[in-house]
Amino acid sequence: MSKLEHKEFENYLQGDSELSQIYTGLKSLEPSADLDFDILKQSKSAVKSRYGFSKLLLTSNLDSPLAMAAVVFLCVSLVLVYSINEPNLQDENIPSEPLFETVAKPQLNTESSVSEFEQDIYIEEVVPAASRSVKRSDTNKLDSLSMKKEKLEMSRLGGVSQPESPVESPAYMELEDEILADGEAVEMKDELQKQTSRRLPENVSRLESKSSEALVKNIKLLINNNKIDIARSEYQNFLKVFPEQDLSKWLTDQEIALLDQ
Amino acid sequence: MTSDETLMLLYKEGDAQAFEQLYIRHKGALYRYLYRQTSDRTVADDLFQEIWLNLIKARQRYEHKAKFSTYLFRIAHNRLIDYYRSKKNAIPVSYDEDHDPDLQQAPNVNQPEKQAEIAYGIENLISLLKGLPEAQREVFLLKEESGMTLEEIAEVTGCNKETVKSRLRYAVKKLRAGIK
């Protein structure tokens, strides 16, 4: 390439060229209007389809209800997840064998200051409270308690318990003992105390006495059956609930020492 | 004035007006590039539409790494190569970087017997352009239509800068000789 050609090419690259001036005359060619319309239409529809839903949410008043729905959905999900993953709260303190049969039932004519009114309160408040304290998963026991409640009411209506009578209903006593003798008596006791402490202080003290006795009997039975670990656990629970209870009238020193180990 | 790159980013975010501005700025240059390379209005229309639709579809992947015009003409170049493949089952030999431009036989209008028929002025230049090998014509069109530098043309065509410079030099030499 000659120097002249080289110089002309450099001028062309700088934009100083007759060739470029002539070519400018060719720049009138454009795409058709229909083509313009089609392309611009597609460009707009592409954006609308992508952002249409977002804009709808932003410009409408649906944001609050949607947020509320999202919160409710989250809460329900959490509850469901929690209930599914809830560990089986099979209390290790509960003896493996049912205790209902092992607890001695009270005598029929035990002295009691509980009036029929108080029994009504017991039926209406204590039993449901005790039922609530029972594990939700243990529906069989709930059913059992409900049946017993009905049984108690039936027996009372049948004249077993007399109005203003100092003699306590045997059905009531049986139910009470069964509830308190259950391995979950601690929880029931707590509920019982909450429900009745203001209205029935005498009844509570009596129930405390009876429940503590039943529990100690249960512990003693566990010791006799060589279930020392369970007995100790029951014993610890017992001490938490009845810290001031004197155990010496039910347990021997040797048994207490064994449980204290 | 908002830059092309900003407009494309705005369109990426959903601003249809930004795309319209971009389109107005570049539609002529792109269309002429395609038409001069194919010499067929129908084909140019189809390629033109496909290129813009590709741009619309690929807007979410657009990143501000290079000039928008480089990005756009790179798409156009690739689409054009696909067209050559589909039509002739081969990319024109002029796109071979080892090809010697002086050995390129001028098709049709560069034939000596037809040169006498070529008028001067614009019509002459159009004929001269048609007579250029595709690769030389391409670099000339990219330079004239979009004002790209040699480096940018090299980026669009996927060649090195010296190849682009060589092709452009030969194209200018032939065109200049034709219009004199």
CSV table of C-alpha atoms in Angstrom, one decimal:
chain,number,residue,atom,x,y,z
A,1,MET,CA,0.0,0.0,0.0
A,2,SER,CA,1.4,3.3,-1.0
A,3,LYS,CA,1.9,6.2,1.3
A,4,LEU,CA,-1.0,8.1,-0.4
A,5,GLU,CA,-3.4,5.2,0.1
A,6,HIS,CA,-2.2,4.9,3.7
A,7,LYS,CA,-2.9,8.6,4.3
A,8,GLU,CA,-6.3,8.4,2.7
A,9,PHE,CA,-7.2,5.4,4.8
A,10,GLU,CA,-6.1,7.2,8.0
A,11,ASN,CA,-8.2,10.2,6.9
A,12,TYR,CA,-11.1,7.9,6.4
A,13,LEU,CA,-10.7,6.5,9.9
A,14,GLN,CA,-10.7,10.0,11.3
A,15,GLY,CA,-14.0,10.6,9.5
A,16,ASP,CA,-12.6,13.0,7.0
A,17,SER,CA,-13.6,11.2,3.8
A,18,GLU,CA,-15.5,11.9,0.6
A,19,LEU,CA,-16.6,8.3,0.8
A,20,SER,CA,-18.4,8.8,4.1
A,21,GLN,CA,-20.1,11.9,2.8
A,22,ILE,CA,-21.5,10.0,-0.1
A,23,TYR,CA,-22.5,7.1,2.0
A,24,THR,CA,-24.5,9.5,4.2
A,25,GLY,CA,-26.9,9.8,1.3
A,26,LEU,CA,-27.7,6.1,1.7
A,27,LYS,CA,-28.9,6.5,5.3
A,28,SER,CA,-32.5,7.2,4.4
A,29,LEU,CA,-33.5,3.5,4.2
A,30,GLU,CA,-35.6,2.6,7.2
A,31,PRO,CA,-37.7,-0.4,8.3
A,32,SER,CA,-41.4,-0.2,7.5
A,33,ALA,CA,-43.9,1.3,9.9
A,34,ASP,CA,-45.6,-2.1,10.3
A,35,LEU,CA,-42.3,-3.6,11.4
A,36,ASP,CA,-41.8,-0.8,13.9
A,37,PHE,CA,-45.3,-1.3,15.2
A,38,ASP,CA,-44.9,-5.1,15.7
A,39,ILE,CA,-41.6,-4.8,17.4
A,40,LEU,CA,-42.6,-2.1,19.8
A,41,LYS,CA,-45.9,-3.9,20.6
A,42,GLN,CA,-43.9,-7.0,21.5
A,43,SER,CA,-41.5,-5.1,23.6
A,44,LYS,CA,-44.4,-3.6,25.6
A,45,SER,CA,-46.3,-6.9,26.0
A,46,ALA,CA,-43.1,-8.6,27.2
A,47,VAL,CA,-42.7,-6.0,29.9
A,48,LYS,CA,-46.4,-6.1,30.9
A,49,SER,CA,-46.5,-9.9,31.2
A,50,ARG,CA,-43.4,-9.8,33.4
A,51,TYR,CA,-44.3,-7.0,35.7
A,52,GLY,CA,-48.1,-7.0,35.4
A,53,PHE,CA,-48.7,-9.0,38.5
A,54,SER,CA,-46.2,-7.0,40.6
A,55,LYS,CA,-47.7,-3.7,39.5
A,56,LEU,CA,-51.2,-5.1,40.3
A,57,LEU,CA,-50.1,-5.8,43.8
A,58,LEU,CA,-48.3,-2.5,44.3
A,59,THR,CA,-51.1,-0.3,42.9
A,60,SER,CA,-54.0,-2.2,44.4
A,61,ASN,CA,-55.2,-2.3,48.0
A,62,LEU,CA,-54.6,-6.0,48.3
A,63,ASP,CA,-51.3,-5.6,50.1
A,64,SER,CA,-52.7,-5.6,53.7
A,65,PRO,CA,-55.1,-8.6,53.2
A,66,LEU,CA,-52.3,-10.5,51.5
A,67,ALA,CA,-49.9,-9.8,54.3
A,68,MET,CA,-52.6,-10.9,56.8
A,69,ALA,CA,-53.2,-14.1,54.9
A,70,ALA,CA,-49.5,-14.7,54.7
A,71,VAL,CA,-49.2,-14.3,58.5
A,72,VAL,CA,-52.1,-16.6,59.2
A,73,PHE,CA,-50.7,-19.2,56.8
A,74,LEU,CA,-47.4,-19.0,58.6
A,75,CYS,CA,-48.9,-19.4,62.0
A,76,VAL,CA,-51.0,-22.3,60.9
A,77,SER,CA,-48.0,-23.9,59.3
A,78,LEU,CA,-45.9,-23.5,62.5
A,79,VAL,CA,-48.7,-25.0,64.7
A,80,LEU,CA,-49.0,-27.9,62.3
A,81,VAL,CA,-45.2,-28.4,62.2
A,82,TYR,CA,-45.0,-28.1,66.0
A,83,SER,CA,-47.8,-30.6,66.6
A,84,ILE,CA,-46.3,-33.1,64.1
A,85,ASN,CA,-42.8,-32.8,65.6
A,86,GLU,CA,-43.9,-32.6,69.2
A,87,PRO,CA,-42.0,-35.3,71.1
A,88,ASN,CA,-44.0,-38.1,72.6
A,89,LEU,CA,-44.2,-36.9,76.1
A,90,GLN,CA,-44.4,-40.3,77.6
A,91,ASP,CA,-43.5,-39.4,81.1
A,92,GLU,CA,-40.8,-41.5,82.5
A,93,ASN,CA,-42.2,-40.9,85.9
A,94,ILE,CA,-45.3,-42.8,85.1
A,95,PRO,CA,-45.1,-46.4,86.1
A,96,SER,CA,-45.3,-48.9,83.3
A,97,GLU,CA,-48.2,-50.6,84.9
A,98,PRO,CA,-51.6,-49.0,85.4
A,99,LEU,CA,-51.9,-47.8,88.9
A,100,PHE,CA,-55.7,-47.7,89.2
A,101,GLU,CA,-55.8,-51.2,90.6
A,102,THR,CA,-52.9,-50.8,92.9
A,103,VAL,CA,-54.3,-47.9,94.9
A,104,ALA,CA,-56.4,-48.7,97.9
A,105,LYS,CA,-59.8,-47.3,97.6
A,106,PRO,CA,-61.3,-45.3,100.5
A,107,GLN,CA,-64.0,-46.5,102.8
A,108,LEU,CA,-67.5,-45.6,101.9
A,109,ASN,CA,-68.3,-43.8,105.1
A,110,THR,CA,-65.2,-41.6,105.3
A,111,GLU,CA,-65.9,-38.3,107.1
A,112,SER,CA,-66.1,-35.4,104.8
A,113,SER,CA,-67.1,-31.8,104.9
A,114,VAL,CA,-67.7,-31.6,101.3
A,115,SER,CA,-71.2,-30.5,100.5
A,116,GLU,CA,-73.1,-31.3,97.3
A,117,PHE,CA,-72.4,-27.8,96.2
A,118,GLU,CA,-68.7,-28.4,96.5
A,119,GLN,CA,-69.1,-31.7,94.7
A,120,ASP,CA,-70.8,-29.8,91.8
A,121,ILE,CA,-67.8,-27.5,91.7
A,122,TYR,CA,-65.6,-30.4,91.7
A,123,ILE,CA,-67.4,-32.0,88.9
A,124,GLU,CA,-67.7,-28.9,86.8
A,125,GLU,CA,-64.2,-27.5,87.4
A,126,VAL,CA,-61.8,-29.9,88.9
A,127,VAL,CA,-62.5,-32.8,86.6
A,128,PRO,CA,-62.3,-30.8,83.4
A,129,ALA,CA,-59.1,-29.1,84.7
A,130,ALA,CA,-57.7,-32.4,85.5
A,131,SER,CA,-58.7,-33.7,82.1
A,132,ARG,CA,-57.0,-30.7,80.5
A,133,SER,CA,-53.8,-31.5,82.3
A,134,VAL,CA,-53.8,-34.9,80.8
A,135,LYS,CA,-51.7,-35.2,77.7
A,136,ARG,CA,-53.6,-34.3,74.6
A,137,SER,CA,-52.4,-37.4,72.9
A,138,ASP,CA,-53.8,-39.6,75.6
A,139,THR,CA,-57.3,-39.5,74.4
A,140,ASN,CA,-58.2,-42.8,76.0
A,141,LYS,CA,-57.6,-41.4,79.4
A,142,LEU,CA,-59.7,-38.4,78.6
A,143,ASP,CA,-62.5,-40.6,77.5
A,144,SER,CA,-62.1,-42.6,80.7
A,145,LEU,CA,-62.3,-39.5,82.8
A,146,SER,CA,-65.3,-38.2,81.0
A,147,MET,CA,-67.0,-41.6,81.4
A,148,LYS,CA,-66.2,-41.5,85.1
A,149,LYS,CA,-67.6,-38.0,85.4
A,150,GLU,CA,-70.8,-39.2,83.9
A,151,LYS,CA,-70.8,-42.2,86.1
A,152,LEU,CA,-70.3,-40.0,89.1
A,153,GLU,CA,-73.2,-37.7,88.2
A,154,MET,CA,-75.4,-40.7,87.6
A,155,SER,CA,-74.6,-42.3,90.9
A,156,ARG,CA,-75.1,-39.0,92.7
A,157,LEU,CA,-78.4,-38.5,91.0
A,158,GLY,CA,-79.3,-42.0,92.0
A,159,GLY,CA,-79.1,-41.1,95.7
A,160,VAL,CA,-75.7,-42.3,96.7
A,161,SER,CA,-74.8,-38.9,98.0
A,162,GLN,CA,-77.3,-37.1,100.2
A,163,PRO,CA,-77.7,-33.4,100.3
A,164,GLU,CA,-76.0,-31.7,103.3
A,165,SER,CA,-74.7,-35.1,104.3
A,166,PRO,CA,-71.3,-35.3,105.9
A,167,VAL,CA,-70.8,-38.6,104.2
A,168,GLU,CA,-69.0,-38.3,100.9
A,169,SER,CA,-70.2,-39.9,97.8
A,170,PRO,CA,-68.3,-43.2,97.3
A,171,ALA,CA,-68.3,-42.6,93.5
A,172,TYR,CA,-66.8,-39.3,94.1
A,173,MET,CA,-64.1,-40.7,96.3
A,174,GLU,CA,-63.4,-43.4,93.9
A,175,LEU,CA,-63.0,-41.0,91.0
A,176,GLU,CA,-60.8,-38.7,93.1
A,177,ASP,CA,-58.5,-41.5,94.2
A,178,GLU,CA,-58.2,-42.7,90.7
A,179,ILE,CA,-57.3,-39.3,89.4
A,180,LEU,CA,-54.8,-38.7,92.1
A,181,ALA,CA,-53.3,-42.1,91.9
A,182,ASP,CA,-52.6,-41.7,88.3
A,183,GLY,CA,-49.0,-41.0,87.4
A,184,GLU,CA,-50.1,-37.5,86.3
A,185,ALA,CA,-51.5,-36.7,89.7
A,186,VAL,CA,-48.9,-33.9,90.0
A,187,GLU,CA,-50.3,-32.0,87.1
A,188,MET,CA,-53.8,-32.6,88.2
A,189,LYS,CA,-53.0,-31.5,91.6
A,190,ASP,CA,-51.6,-28.2,90.4
A,191,GLU,CA,-54.7,-27.6,88.4
A,192,LEU,CA,-56.8,-28.6,91.3
A,193,GLN,CA,-55.1,-26.2,93.6
A,194,LYS,CA,-55.5,-23.4,91.1
A,195,GLN,CA,-59.2,-24.1,90.6
A,196,THR,CA,-60.2,-24.6,94.1
A,197,SER,CA,-57.8,-22.8,96.4
A,198,ARG,CA,-60.0,-19.7,96.7
A,199,ARG,CA,-63.3,-21.4,97.2
A,200,LEU,CA,-62.5,-24.6,98.8
A,201,PRO,CA,-59.5,-24.3,101.1
A,202,GLU,CA,-60.8,-27.1,103.4
A,203,ASN,CA,-61.4,-29.4,100.5
A,204,VAL,CA,-58.0,-28.7,99.1
A,205,SER,CA,-56.3,-29.6,102.3
A,206,ARG,CA,-58.3,-32.8,102.4
A,207,LEU,CA,-57.5,-33.6,98.8
A,208,GLU,CA,-53.8,-32.8,99.5
A,209,SER,CA,-53.8,-35.3,102.3
A,210,LYS,CA,-55.5,-38.0,100.2
A,211,SER,CA,-53.4,-37.4,97.1
A,212,SER,CA,-50.2,-37.4,99.0
A,213,GLU,CA,-51.2,-40.6,100.7
A,214,ALA,CA,-52.1,-42.2,97.4
A,215,LEU,CA,-48.8,-41.1,95.9
A,216,VAL,CA,-46.8,-42.4,98.8
A,217,LYS,CA,-48.6,-45.7,98.5
A,218,ASN,CA,-47.8,-45.8,94.9
A,219,ILE,CA,-44.1,-45.1,95.6
A,220,LYS,CA,-44.1,-47.8,98.3
A,221,LEU,CA,-45.6,-50.2,95.8
A,222,LEU,CA,-42.9,-49.4,93.3
A,223,ILE,CA,-40.3,-50.1,95.8
A,224,ASN,CA,-41.9,-53.4,96.7
A,225,ASN,CA,-41.9,-54.3,93.0
A,226,ASN,CA,-38.2,-53.4,92.7
A,227,LYS,CA,-38.9,-50.4,90.4
A,228,ILE,CA,-36.5,-48.2,92.3
A,229,ASP,CA,-35.7,-45.7,89.6
A,230,ILE,CA,-39.3,-45.0,88.9
A,231,ALA,CA,-40.0,-44.8,92.6
A,232,ARG,CA,-37.2,-42.3,93.0
A,233,SER,CA,-38.6,-40.2,90.2
A,234,GLU,CA,-42.0,-40.3,91.8
A,235,TYR,CA,-40.5,-39.5,95.1
A,236,GLN,CA,-38.8,-36.4,93.7
A,237,ASN,CA,-42.0,-35.3,92.1
A,238,PHE,CA,-43.8,-35.9,95.4
A,239,LEU,CA,-41.2,-33.7,97.2
A,240,LYS,CA,-41.7,-30.9,94.7
A,241,VAL,CA,-45.5,-30.9,95.2
A,242,PHE,CA,-45.6,-31.7,98.9
A,243,PRO,CA,-42.3,-30.3,100.3
A,244,GLU,CA,-43.6,-30.1,103.9
A,245,GLN,CA,-45.3,-33.5,103.9
A,246,ASP,CA,-44.1,-35.9,106.6
A,247,LEU,CA,-43.3,-39.2,104.9
A,248,SER,CA,-42.3,-41.1,108.1
A,249,LYS,CA,-45.9,-42.1,108.8
A,250,TRP,CA,-46.0,-44.0,105.5
A,251,LEU,CA,-42.4,-45.0,104.7
A,252,THR,CA,-39.8,-46.6,106.8
A,253,ASP,CA,-36.4,-44.9,107.3
A,254,GLN,CA,-34.8,-47.5,105.2
A,255,GLU,CA,-37.2,-46.8,102.3
A,256,ILE,CA,-36.7,-43.1,102.6
A,257,ALA,CA,-32.9,-43.6,102.6
A,258,LEU,CA,-33.3,-45.8,99.5
A,259,LEU,CA,-35.3,-43.1,97.7
A,260,ASP,CA,-32.9,-40.3,98.8
A,261,GLN,CA,-29.9,-42.1,97.2
B,1,MET,CA,-29.4,12.5,26.8
B,2,THR,CA,-29.7,9.2,28.4
B,3,SER,CA,-27.1,6.7,27.2
B,4,ASP,CA,-28.1,3.5,25.3
B,5,GLU,CA,-26.8,1.4,28.2
B,6,THR,CA,-29.0,3.2,30.7
B,7,LEU,CA,-32.0,2.9,28.5
B,8,MET,CA,-31.4,-0.8,28.2
B,9,LEU,CA,-31.1,-1.2,31.9
B,10,LEU,CA,-34.3,0.8,32.3
B,11,TYR,CA,-36.1,-1.5,29.9
B,12,LYS,CA,-34.7,-4.5,31.8
B,13,GLU,CA,-36.5,-3.0,34.9
B,14,GLY,CA,-39.7,-2.8,33.0
B,15,ASP,CA,-39.7,0.7,31.3
B,16,ALA,CA,-41.2,0.1,27.8
B,17,GLN,CA,-40.5,3.8,26.9
B,18,ALA,CA,-36.8,3.2,27.3
B,19,PHE,CA,-36.9,0.5,24.7
B,20,GLU,CA,-38.8,2.7,22.3
B,21,GLN,CA,-36.0,5.3,22.5
B,22,LEU,CA,-33.4,2.6,22.0
B,23,TYR,CA,-35.3,1.3,19.0
B,24,ILE,CA,-35.6,4.7,17.4
B,25,ARG,CA,-31.9,5.3,17.8
B,26,HIS,CA,-30.7,2.1,16.3
B,27,LYS,CA,-33.4,0.8,13.9
B,28,GLY,CA,-32.1,2.6,10.8
B,29,ALA,CA,-28.4,1.6,11.2
B,30,LEU,CA,-29.3,-2.0,12.0
B,31,TYR,CA,-31.8,-2.3,9.2
B,32,ARG,CA,-29.5,-0.9,6.6
B,33,TYR,CA,-26.7,-3.1,7.8
B,34,LEU,CA,-28.9,-6.1,7.3
B,35,TYR,CA,-30.3,-5.0,4.0
B,36,ARG,CA,-26.9,-4.2,2.5
B,37,GLN,CA,-25.6,-7.5,3.6
B,38,THR,CA,-28.5,-9.6,2.3
B,39,SER,CA,-29.7,-7.4,-0.6
B,40,ASP,CA,-33.2,-8.8,0.1
B,41,ARG,CA,-35.8,-6.7,1.8
B,42,THR,CA,-37.8,-9.6,3.0
B,43,VAL,CA,-34.8,-11.3,4.5
B,44,ALA,CA,-33.7,-8.1,6.1
B,45,ASP,CA,-37.2,-7.6,7.6
B,46,ASP,CA,-37.1,-11.1,9.1
B,47,LEU,CA,-33.6,-10.8,10.5
B,48,PHE,CA,-34.3,-7.3,11.8
B,49,GLN,CA,-37.4,-8.5,13.7
B,50,GLU,CA,-35.7,-11.6,15.0
B,51,ILE,CA,-32.8,-9.6,16.3
B,52,TRP,CA,-35.0,-7.2,18.2
B,53,LEU,CA,-37.1,-10.0,19.6
B,54,ASN,CA,-33.9,-11.7,20.8
B,55,LEU,CA,-33.0,-8.5,22.5
B,56,ILE,CA,-36.4,-8.3,24.2
B,57,LYS,CA,-36.2,-11.9,25.4
B,58,ALA,CA,-32.6,-11.6,26.6
B,59,ARG,CA,-33.1,-8.3,28.4
B,60,GLN,CA,-32.8,-9.9,31.8
B,61,ARG,CA,-29.4,-11.2,31.0
B,62,TYR,CA,-28.2,-7.8,29.7
B,63,GLU,CA,-25.2,-6.4,31.7
B,64,HIS,CA,-23.5,-3.1,31.1
B,65,LYS,CA,-20.1,-4.5,30.0
B,66,ALA,CA,-19.8,-3.0,26.6
B,67,LYS,CA,-21.5,-0.3,24.4
B,68,PHE,CA,-25.1,-1.2,23.6
B,69,SER,CA,-24.5,-0.8,19.9
B,70,THR,CA,-21.7,-3.3,20.1
B,71,TYR,CA,-24.0,-5.7,21.9
B,72,LEU,CA,-26.8,-5.2,19.4
B,73,PHE,CA,-24.6,-5.6,16.3
B,74,ARG,CA,-23.0,-8.6,17.8
B,75,ILE,CA,-26.4,-10.3,17.9
B,76,ALA,CA,-27.0,-9.1,14.3
B,77,HIS,CA,-23.7,-10.5,13.1
B,78,ASN,CA,-24.4,-13.9,14.7
B,79,ARG,CA,-27.8,-13.9,13.1
B,80,LEU,CA,-26.4,-13.0,9.8
B,81,ILE,CA,-23.9,-15.8,9.9
B,82,ASP,CA,-26.7,-18.2,10.7
B,83,TYR,CA,-28.5,-16.8,7.7
B,84,TYR,CA,-25.5,-17.4,5.5
B,85,ARG,CA,-25.2,-21.0,6.8
B,86,SER,CA,-28.8,-21.7,6.1
B,87,LYS,CA,-28.8,-20.2,2.7
B,88,LYS,CA,-25.6,-21.3,1.2
B,89,ASN,CA,-24.6,-24.1,3.6
B,90,ALA,CA,-21.4,-22.2,4.2
B,91,ILE,CA,-20.2,-19.0,5.6
B,92,PRO,CA,-18.9,-16.8,2.8
B,93,VAL,CA,-15.2,-17.3,2.1
B,94,SER,CA,-14.5,-13.6,2.7
B,95,TYR,CA,-15.1,-14.2,6.4
B,96,ASP,CA,-12.0,-16.4,6.6
B,97,GLU,CA,-9.3,-14.5,8.3
B,98,ASP,CA,-6.7,-16.1,6.1
B,99,HIS,CA,-8.4,-15.1,3.0
B,100,ASP,CA,-6.5,-12.6,0.8
B,101,PRO,CA,-9.0,-9.8,0.0
B,102,ASP,CA,-7.1,-9.0,-3.3
B,103,LEU,CA,-7.9,-12.5,-4.6
B,104,GLN,CA,-11.6,-12.0,-4.0
B,105,GLN,CA,-13.5,-12.1,-7.3
B,106,ALA,CA,-15.9,-9.2,-7.5
B,107,PRO,CA,-19.4,-10.7,-7.9
B,108,ASN,CA,-21.8,-9.3,-10.6
B,109,VAL,CA,-21.4,-5.5,-10.6
B,110,ASN,CA,-17.6,-5.6,-10.4
B,111,GLN,CA,-17.4,-7.5,-13.6
B,112,PRO,CA,-15.6,-5.3,-16.1
B,113,GLU,CA,-18.4,-5.5,-18.7
B,114,LYS,CA,-21.0,-4.2,-16.2
B,115,GLN,CA,-18.9,-1.4,-14.8
B,116,ALA,CA,-19.8,0.9,-17.6
B,117,GLU,CA,-23.5,0.7,-16.6
B,118,ILE,CA,-22.8,1.9,-13.1
B,119,ALA,CA,-23.9,5.4,-12.6
B,120,TYR,CA,-22.1,7.8,-10.4
B,121,GLY,CA,-23.1,9.1,-7.0
B,122,ILE,CA,-25.2,7.1,-4.6
B,123,GLU,CA,-26.5,4.6,-7.0
B,124,ASN,CA,-22.9,3.9,-7.9
B,125,LEU,CA,-21.9,3.5,-4.3
B,126,ILE,CA,-24.7,1.0,-3.7
B,127,SER,CA,-23.5,-1.0,-6.6
B,128,LEU,CA,-20.0,-0.8,-5.4
B,129,LEU,CA,-21.0,-2.0,-2.0
B,130,LYS,CA,-22.8,-5.0,-3.5
B,131,GLY,CA,-19.6,-5.8,-5.2
B,132,LEU,CA,-17.6,-6.0,-2.1
B,133,PRO,CA,-17.0,-9.4,-0.3
B,134,GLU,CA,-19.4,-9.8,2.6
B,135,ALA,CA,-16.7,-9.5,5.3
B,136,GLN,CA,-15.3,-6.3,3.8
B,137,ARG,CA,-18.7,-4.9,3.3
B,138,GLU,CA,-19.6,-5.7,6.9
B,139,VAL,CA,-16.8,-3.9,8.5
B,140,PHE,CA,-17.4,-0.9,6.2
B,141,LEU,CA,-21.1,-0.8,7.1
B,142,LEU,CA,-20.4,-1.2,10.8
B,143,LYS,CA,-18.0,1.7,10.6
B,144,GLU,CA,-20.3,3.9,8.6
B,145,GLU,CA,-23.6,3.1,10.2
B,146,SER,CA,-22.7,2.8,13.9
B,147,GLY,CA,-19.5,4.8,13.9
B,148,MET,CA,-17.7,1.9,15.7
B,149,THR,CA,-13.9,1.9,16.2
B,150,LEU,CA,-11.8,-0.9,14.9
B,151,GLU,CA,-11.7,-2.5,18.3
B,152,GLU,CA,-15.5,-2.5,18.5
B,153,ILE,CA,-15.9,-3.9,15.0
B,154,ALA,CA,-13.4,-6.6,16.0
B,155,GLU,CA,-15.6,-7.4,19.0
B,156,VAL,CA,-18.7,-7.5,17.0
B,157,THR,CA,-17.3,-9.7,14.2
B,158,GLY,CA,-15.2,-11.9,16.5
B,159,CYS,CA,-12.0,-11.1,14.6
B,160,ASN,CA,-8.8,-9.5,15.7
B,161,LYS,CA,-8.2,-5.8,15.2
B,162,GLU,CA,-5.7,-6.2,12.4
B,163,THR,CA,-8.0,-8.4,10.4
B,164,VAL,CA,-10.7,-5.8,10.7
B,165,LYS,CA,-8.3,-3.0,9.7
B,166,SER,CA,-7.2,-5.0,6.7
B,167,ARG,CA,-10.7,-5.7,5.6
B,168,LEU,CA,-11.7,-2.1,6.0
B,169,ARG,CA,-8.7,-0.8,4.1
B,170,TYR,CA,-9.5,-3.0,1.1
B,171,ALA,CA,-13.1,-2.0,1.2
B,172,VAL,CA,-12.3,1.7,1.3
B,173,LYS,CA,-9.7,1.3,-1.5
B,174,LYS,CA,-12.2,-0.5,-3.8
B,175,LEU,CA,-15.0,1.9,-3.1
B,176,ARG,CA,-12.8,4.9,-3.5
B,177,ALA,CA,-11.5,3.6,-6.8
B,178,GLY,CA,-15.1,2.9,-7.9
B,179,ILE,CA,-16.4,6.4,-7.3
B,180,LYS,CA,-13.5,8.2,-8.8
